[in-house]
Coordinates of C-alpha atoms in Angstrom, one line a residue:
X1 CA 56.5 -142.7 -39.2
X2 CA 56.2 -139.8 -41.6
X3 CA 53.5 -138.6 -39.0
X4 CA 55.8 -138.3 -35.8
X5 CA 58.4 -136.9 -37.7
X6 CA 56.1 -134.0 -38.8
X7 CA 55.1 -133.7 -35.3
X8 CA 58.9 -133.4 -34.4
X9 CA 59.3 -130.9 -37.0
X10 CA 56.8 -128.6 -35.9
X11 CA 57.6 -128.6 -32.5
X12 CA 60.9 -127.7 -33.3
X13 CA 60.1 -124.9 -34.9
X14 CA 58.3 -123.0 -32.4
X15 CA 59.1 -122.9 -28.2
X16 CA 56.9 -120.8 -25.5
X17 CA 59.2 -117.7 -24.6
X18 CA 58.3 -114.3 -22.7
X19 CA 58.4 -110.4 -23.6
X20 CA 59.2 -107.6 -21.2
X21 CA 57.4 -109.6 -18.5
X22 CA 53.9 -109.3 -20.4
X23 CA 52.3 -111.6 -22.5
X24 CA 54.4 -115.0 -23.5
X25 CA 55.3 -115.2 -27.2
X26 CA 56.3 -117.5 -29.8
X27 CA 59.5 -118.2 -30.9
X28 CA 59.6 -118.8 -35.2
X29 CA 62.1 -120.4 -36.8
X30 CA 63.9 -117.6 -37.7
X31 CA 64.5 -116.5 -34.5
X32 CA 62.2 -114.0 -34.8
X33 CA 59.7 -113.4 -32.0
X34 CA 55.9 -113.5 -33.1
X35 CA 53.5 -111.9 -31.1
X36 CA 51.2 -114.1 -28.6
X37 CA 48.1 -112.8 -29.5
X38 CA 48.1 -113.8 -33.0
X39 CA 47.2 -117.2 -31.9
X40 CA 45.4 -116.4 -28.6
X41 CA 41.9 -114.8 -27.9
X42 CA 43.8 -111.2 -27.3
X43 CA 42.9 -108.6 -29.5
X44 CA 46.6 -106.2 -30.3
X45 CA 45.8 -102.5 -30.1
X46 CA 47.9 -100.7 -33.1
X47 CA 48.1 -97.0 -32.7
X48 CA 48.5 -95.6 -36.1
X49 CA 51.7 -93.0 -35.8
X50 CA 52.0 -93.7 -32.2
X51 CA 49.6 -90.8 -30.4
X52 CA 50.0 -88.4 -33.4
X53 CA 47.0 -86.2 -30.9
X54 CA 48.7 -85.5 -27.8
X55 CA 52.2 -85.1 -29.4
X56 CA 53.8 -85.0 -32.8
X57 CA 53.5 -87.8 -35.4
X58 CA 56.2 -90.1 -35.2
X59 CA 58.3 -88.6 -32.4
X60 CA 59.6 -90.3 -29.3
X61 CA 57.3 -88.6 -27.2
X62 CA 54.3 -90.1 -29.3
X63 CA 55.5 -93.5 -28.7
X64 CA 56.7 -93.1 -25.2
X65 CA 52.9 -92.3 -24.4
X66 CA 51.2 -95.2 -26.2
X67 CA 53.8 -97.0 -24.0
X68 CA 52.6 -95.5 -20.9
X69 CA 49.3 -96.3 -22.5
X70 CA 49.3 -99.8 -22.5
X71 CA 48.7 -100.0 -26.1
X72 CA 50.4 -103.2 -27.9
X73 CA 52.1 -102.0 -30.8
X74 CA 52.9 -98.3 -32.3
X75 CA 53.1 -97.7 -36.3
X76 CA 55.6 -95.6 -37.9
X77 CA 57.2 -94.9 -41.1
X78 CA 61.0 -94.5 -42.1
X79 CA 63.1 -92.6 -44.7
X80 CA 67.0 -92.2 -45.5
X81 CA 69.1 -88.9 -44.7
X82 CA 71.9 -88.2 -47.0
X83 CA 74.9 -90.0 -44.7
X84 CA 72.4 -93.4 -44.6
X85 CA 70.8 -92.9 -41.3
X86 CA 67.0 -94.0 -41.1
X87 CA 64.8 -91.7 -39.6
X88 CA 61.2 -91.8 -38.8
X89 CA 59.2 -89.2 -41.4
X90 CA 55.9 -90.3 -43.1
X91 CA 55.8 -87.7 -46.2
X92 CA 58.4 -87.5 -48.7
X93 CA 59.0 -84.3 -47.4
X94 CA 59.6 -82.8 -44.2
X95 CA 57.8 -79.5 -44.9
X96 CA 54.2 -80.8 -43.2
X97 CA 55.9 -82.1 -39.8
X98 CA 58.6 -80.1 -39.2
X99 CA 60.3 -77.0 -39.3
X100 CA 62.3 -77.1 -42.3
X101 CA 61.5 -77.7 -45.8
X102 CA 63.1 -80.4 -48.3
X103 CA 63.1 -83.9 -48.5
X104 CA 65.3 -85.9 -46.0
X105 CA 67.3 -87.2 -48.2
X106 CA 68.8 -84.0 -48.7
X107 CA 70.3 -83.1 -45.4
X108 CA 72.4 -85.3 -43.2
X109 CA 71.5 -86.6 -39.8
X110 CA 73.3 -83.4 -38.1
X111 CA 71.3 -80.9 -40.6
X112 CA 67.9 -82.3 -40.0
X113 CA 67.9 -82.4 -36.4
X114 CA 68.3 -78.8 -36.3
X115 CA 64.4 -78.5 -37.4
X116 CA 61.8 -79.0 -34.8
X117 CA 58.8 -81.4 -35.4
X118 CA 55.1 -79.8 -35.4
X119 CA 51.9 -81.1 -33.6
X120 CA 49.2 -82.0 -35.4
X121 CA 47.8 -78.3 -35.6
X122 CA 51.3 -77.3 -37.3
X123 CA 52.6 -75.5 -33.9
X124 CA 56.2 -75.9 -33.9
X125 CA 57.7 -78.0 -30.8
X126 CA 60.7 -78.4 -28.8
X127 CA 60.8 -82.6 -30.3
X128 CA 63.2 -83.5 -33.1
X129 CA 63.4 -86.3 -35.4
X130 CA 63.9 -89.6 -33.9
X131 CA 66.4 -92.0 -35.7
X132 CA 64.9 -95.7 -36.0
X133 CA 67.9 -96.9 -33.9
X134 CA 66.7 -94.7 -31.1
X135 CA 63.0 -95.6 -31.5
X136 CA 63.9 -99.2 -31.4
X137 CA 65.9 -98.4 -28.1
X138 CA 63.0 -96.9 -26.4
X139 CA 60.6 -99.6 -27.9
X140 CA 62.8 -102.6 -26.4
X141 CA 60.6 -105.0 -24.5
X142 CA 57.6 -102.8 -23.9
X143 CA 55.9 -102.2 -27.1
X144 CA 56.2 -104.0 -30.4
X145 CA 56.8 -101.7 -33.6
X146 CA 54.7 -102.0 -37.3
X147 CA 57.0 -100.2 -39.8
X148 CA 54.5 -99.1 -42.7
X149 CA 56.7 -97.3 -45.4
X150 CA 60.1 -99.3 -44.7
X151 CA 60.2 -101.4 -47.6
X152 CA 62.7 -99.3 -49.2
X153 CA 64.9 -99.6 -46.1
X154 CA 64.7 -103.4 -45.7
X155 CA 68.4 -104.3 -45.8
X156 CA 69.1 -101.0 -43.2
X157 CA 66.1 -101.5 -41.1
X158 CA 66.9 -105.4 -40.3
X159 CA 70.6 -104.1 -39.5
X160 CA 69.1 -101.5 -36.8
X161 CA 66.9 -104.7 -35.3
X162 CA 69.5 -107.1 -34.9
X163 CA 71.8 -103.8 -33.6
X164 CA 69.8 -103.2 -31.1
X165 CA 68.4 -106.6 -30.4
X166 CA 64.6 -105.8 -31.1
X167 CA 64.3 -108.6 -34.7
X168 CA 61.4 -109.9 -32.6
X169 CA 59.7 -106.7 -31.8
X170 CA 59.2 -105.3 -35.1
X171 CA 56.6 -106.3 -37.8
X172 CA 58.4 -105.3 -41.4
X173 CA 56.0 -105.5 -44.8
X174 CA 55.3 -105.3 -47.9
X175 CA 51.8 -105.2 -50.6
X176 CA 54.1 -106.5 -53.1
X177 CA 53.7 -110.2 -54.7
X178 CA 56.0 -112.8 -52.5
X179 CA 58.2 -113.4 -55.5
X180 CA 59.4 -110.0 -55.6
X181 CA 59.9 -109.8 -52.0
X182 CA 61.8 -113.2 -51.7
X183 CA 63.6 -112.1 -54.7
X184 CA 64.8 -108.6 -53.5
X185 CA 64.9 -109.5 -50.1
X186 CA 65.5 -113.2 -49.6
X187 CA 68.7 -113.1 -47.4
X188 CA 67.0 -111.4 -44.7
X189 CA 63.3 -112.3 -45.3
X190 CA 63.4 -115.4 -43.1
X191 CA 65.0 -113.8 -40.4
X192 CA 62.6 -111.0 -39.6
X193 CA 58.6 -111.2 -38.9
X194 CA 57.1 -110.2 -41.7
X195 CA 53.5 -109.5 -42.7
X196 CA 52.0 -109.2 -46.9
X197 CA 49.5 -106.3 -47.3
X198 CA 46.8 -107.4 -49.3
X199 CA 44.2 -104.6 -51.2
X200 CA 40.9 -107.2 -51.4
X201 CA 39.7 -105.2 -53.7
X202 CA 42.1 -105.2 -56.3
X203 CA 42.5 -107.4 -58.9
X204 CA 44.6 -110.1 -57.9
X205 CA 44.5 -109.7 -54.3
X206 CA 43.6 -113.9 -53.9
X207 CA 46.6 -114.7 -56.0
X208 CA 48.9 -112.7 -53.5
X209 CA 47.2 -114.6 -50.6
X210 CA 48.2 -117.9 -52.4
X211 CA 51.8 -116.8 -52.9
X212 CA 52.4 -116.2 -49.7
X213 CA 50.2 -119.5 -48.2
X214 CA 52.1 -121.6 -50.2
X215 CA 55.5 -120.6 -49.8
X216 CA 55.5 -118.7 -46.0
X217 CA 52.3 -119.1 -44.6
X218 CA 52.6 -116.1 -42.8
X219 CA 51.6 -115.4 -39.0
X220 CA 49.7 -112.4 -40.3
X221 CA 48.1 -110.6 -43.1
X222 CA 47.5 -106.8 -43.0
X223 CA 43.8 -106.3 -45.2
X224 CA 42.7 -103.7 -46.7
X225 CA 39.8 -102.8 -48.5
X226 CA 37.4 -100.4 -49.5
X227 CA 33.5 -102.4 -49.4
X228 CA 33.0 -104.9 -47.0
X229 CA 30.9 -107.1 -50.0
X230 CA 30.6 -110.4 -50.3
X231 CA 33.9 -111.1 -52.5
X232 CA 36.0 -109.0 -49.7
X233 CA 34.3 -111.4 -46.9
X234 CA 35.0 -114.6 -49.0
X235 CA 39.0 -113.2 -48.8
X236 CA 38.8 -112.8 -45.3
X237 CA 37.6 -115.9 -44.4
X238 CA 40.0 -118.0 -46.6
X239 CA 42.7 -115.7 -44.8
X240 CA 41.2 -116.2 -41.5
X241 CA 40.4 -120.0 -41.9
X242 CA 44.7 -120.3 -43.2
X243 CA 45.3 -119.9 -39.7
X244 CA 46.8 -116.4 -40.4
X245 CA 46.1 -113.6 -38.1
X246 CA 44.4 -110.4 -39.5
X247 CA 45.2 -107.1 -39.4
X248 CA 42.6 -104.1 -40.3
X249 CA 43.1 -100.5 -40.4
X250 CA 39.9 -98.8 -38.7
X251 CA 41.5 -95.0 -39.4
X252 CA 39.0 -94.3 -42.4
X253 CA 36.6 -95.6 -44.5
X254 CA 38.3 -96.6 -47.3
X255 CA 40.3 -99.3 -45.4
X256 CA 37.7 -101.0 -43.6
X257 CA 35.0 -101.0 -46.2
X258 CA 33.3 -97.9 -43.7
X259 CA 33.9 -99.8 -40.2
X260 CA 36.4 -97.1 -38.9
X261 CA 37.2 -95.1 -35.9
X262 CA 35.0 -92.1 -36.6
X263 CA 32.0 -94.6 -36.9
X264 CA 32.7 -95.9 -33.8
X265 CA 33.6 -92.5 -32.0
X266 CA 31.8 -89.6 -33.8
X267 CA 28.7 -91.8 -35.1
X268 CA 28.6 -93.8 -32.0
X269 CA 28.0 -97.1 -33.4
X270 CA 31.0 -98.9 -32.1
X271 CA 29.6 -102.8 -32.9
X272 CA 29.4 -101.1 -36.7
X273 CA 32.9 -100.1 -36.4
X274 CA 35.2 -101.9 -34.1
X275 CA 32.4 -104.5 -33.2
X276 CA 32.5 -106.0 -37.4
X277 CA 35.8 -105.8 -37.3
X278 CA 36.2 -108.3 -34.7
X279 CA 33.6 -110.2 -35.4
X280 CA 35.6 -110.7 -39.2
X281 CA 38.4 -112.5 -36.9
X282 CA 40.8 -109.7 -36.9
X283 CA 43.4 -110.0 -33.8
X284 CA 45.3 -106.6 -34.5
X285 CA 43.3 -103.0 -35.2
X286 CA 45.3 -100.0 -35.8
X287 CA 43.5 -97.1 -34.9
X288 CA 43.7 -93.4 -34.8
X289 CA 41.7 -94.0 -31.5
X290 CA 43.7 -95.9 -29.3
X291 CA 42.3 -95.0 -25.9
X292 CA 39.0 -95.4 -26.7
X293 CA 39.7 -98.8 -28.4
X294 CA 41.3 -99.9 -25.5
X295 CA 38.2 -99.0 -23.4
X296 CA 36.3 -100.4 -25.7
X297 CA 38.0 -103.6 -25.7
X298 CA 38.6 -104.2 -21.9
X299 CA 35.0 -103.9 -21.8
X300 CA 34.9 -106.7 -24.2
X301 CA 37.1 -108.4 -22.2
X302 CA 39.4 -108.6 -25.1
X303 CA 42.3 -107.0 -23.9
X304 CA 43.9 -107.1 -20.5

């Protein structure tokens, strides 16, 4: 008896749904919508400040290309103005990536949107700072969104997402313990999809892994870490063999333990690079190389 209703349970808490007329996706408990290729043989393409190449980081234009490029999900990073509305800005200031100088929080939204962003050669352009309610806007149901430097916006960010009906479409997390996230963030937690960020090579990386097993069991963990020896591979099996999804950065070295982009692109050893990293199980790669990734893996026949 305790059996079937186990069975009932689980089935209860997840139901086949689709997305923007792509790939189906899982419907969690919460709600929230969690990505189909977690659990299927997909590999998700993750382009690391959208196309931060072609036009500047973390602008709508960057976005709206990895959209017309097919890639899965874009990464981006938020901060506060001084009236409470979240932009997208990676530094603490916005002296490397746009016109002005300062830190956001300094100007309101009206203020900072007279500054232009720069490209990645520090050319002014005719682009201005996206807000995250307008990012999500774009985003809705044709890419899915990682927010990397949000934490400090969790409250705000989850506020935008159910706003503007995206909750499902948006990865939010966090390297900190699960006891300080549940404890800081608890009331909206549940609701959103949420991924750790464990450093394998720091000291107490497996006891973060077993906090959030035990009490979340998460869909995903984003891993980083800077050797790929033998302890690092034991932690990314026990992740992998959890039934968690993985999540590796390939943009440099240090977060891959040496298996990154410019291996696979510069070096030409792409089964070094991209090649390990699948082979470790990962089922998302954010890159700074997302067409050639996406080459790479439809040649695979790994990605549609």
């Amino acid at each position: 008896m305790n059996f079937i209703i186990k069975i009932i349970i689980a089935c209860s808490l997840f139901a086949v749904g689709t997305y923007g007329g792509k790939s189906g996706m899982l419907y969690a408990q919460s709600g929230s919508k969690i990505p189909e290729a977690f659990y299927g043989n997909g590999i998700l393409v993750v382009s690391h400040r959208a196309d931060w190449r072609n036009a500047p980081e973390n602008s709508l234009q960057a976005i709206q290309n990895c959209i017309e490029m097919e890639v899965d999900m874009v990464e981006i990073d938020l901060k506060k103005t001084k009236d409470g509305q979240l932009i997208l800005m990676h530094d603490k200031t916005i002296d490397r990536t746009t016109t002005g100088k300062g830190r956001p929080e300094d100007y309101t939204l009206e203020e900072i949107r007279r500054f232009n962003l720069k490209n990645g050669a520090g050319h002014k352009t005719r682009h201005k700072i996206p807000t995250f309610e307008e990012v999500m806007t774009l985003c809705k149901g044709k890419i899915k969104v990682n927010v990397d430097k949000g934490y400090d916006y969790f409250q705000e960010a989850y506020a935008v997402l159910e706003k503007t009906g995206t909750v499902g479409q948006c990865i939010m997390k966090s390297d900190n313990p699960y006891e300080k996230v549940k404890a800081e963030h608890g009331d909206v937690l549940e609701k959103m999809v949420f991924m750790p960020v464990v450093n394998l090579h720091k000291e107490g990386a497996e006891a973060i892994i077993d906090g959030y097993l035990a009490h979340m069991k998460p869909a995903a963990f984003e891993l980083v870490f800077d050797n790929d020896g033998p302890e690092v591979q034991r932690l990314i099996k026990k992740v992998r063999e959890s039934g968690a999804r993985i999540f590796i950065n390939s943009l440099w070295p240090e977060l891959c333990g040496g298996h990154d982009d410019d291996r696979a692109v510069e070096l030409k050893e792409p089964e070094e690079s991209w090649g390990w990293i699948i082979g470790q199980g990962a089922k998302l790669i954010q890159t700074d190389r997302p067409a050639l990734l996406l080459e790479y893996l439809k040649e695979k026949k790994l990605h549609d």
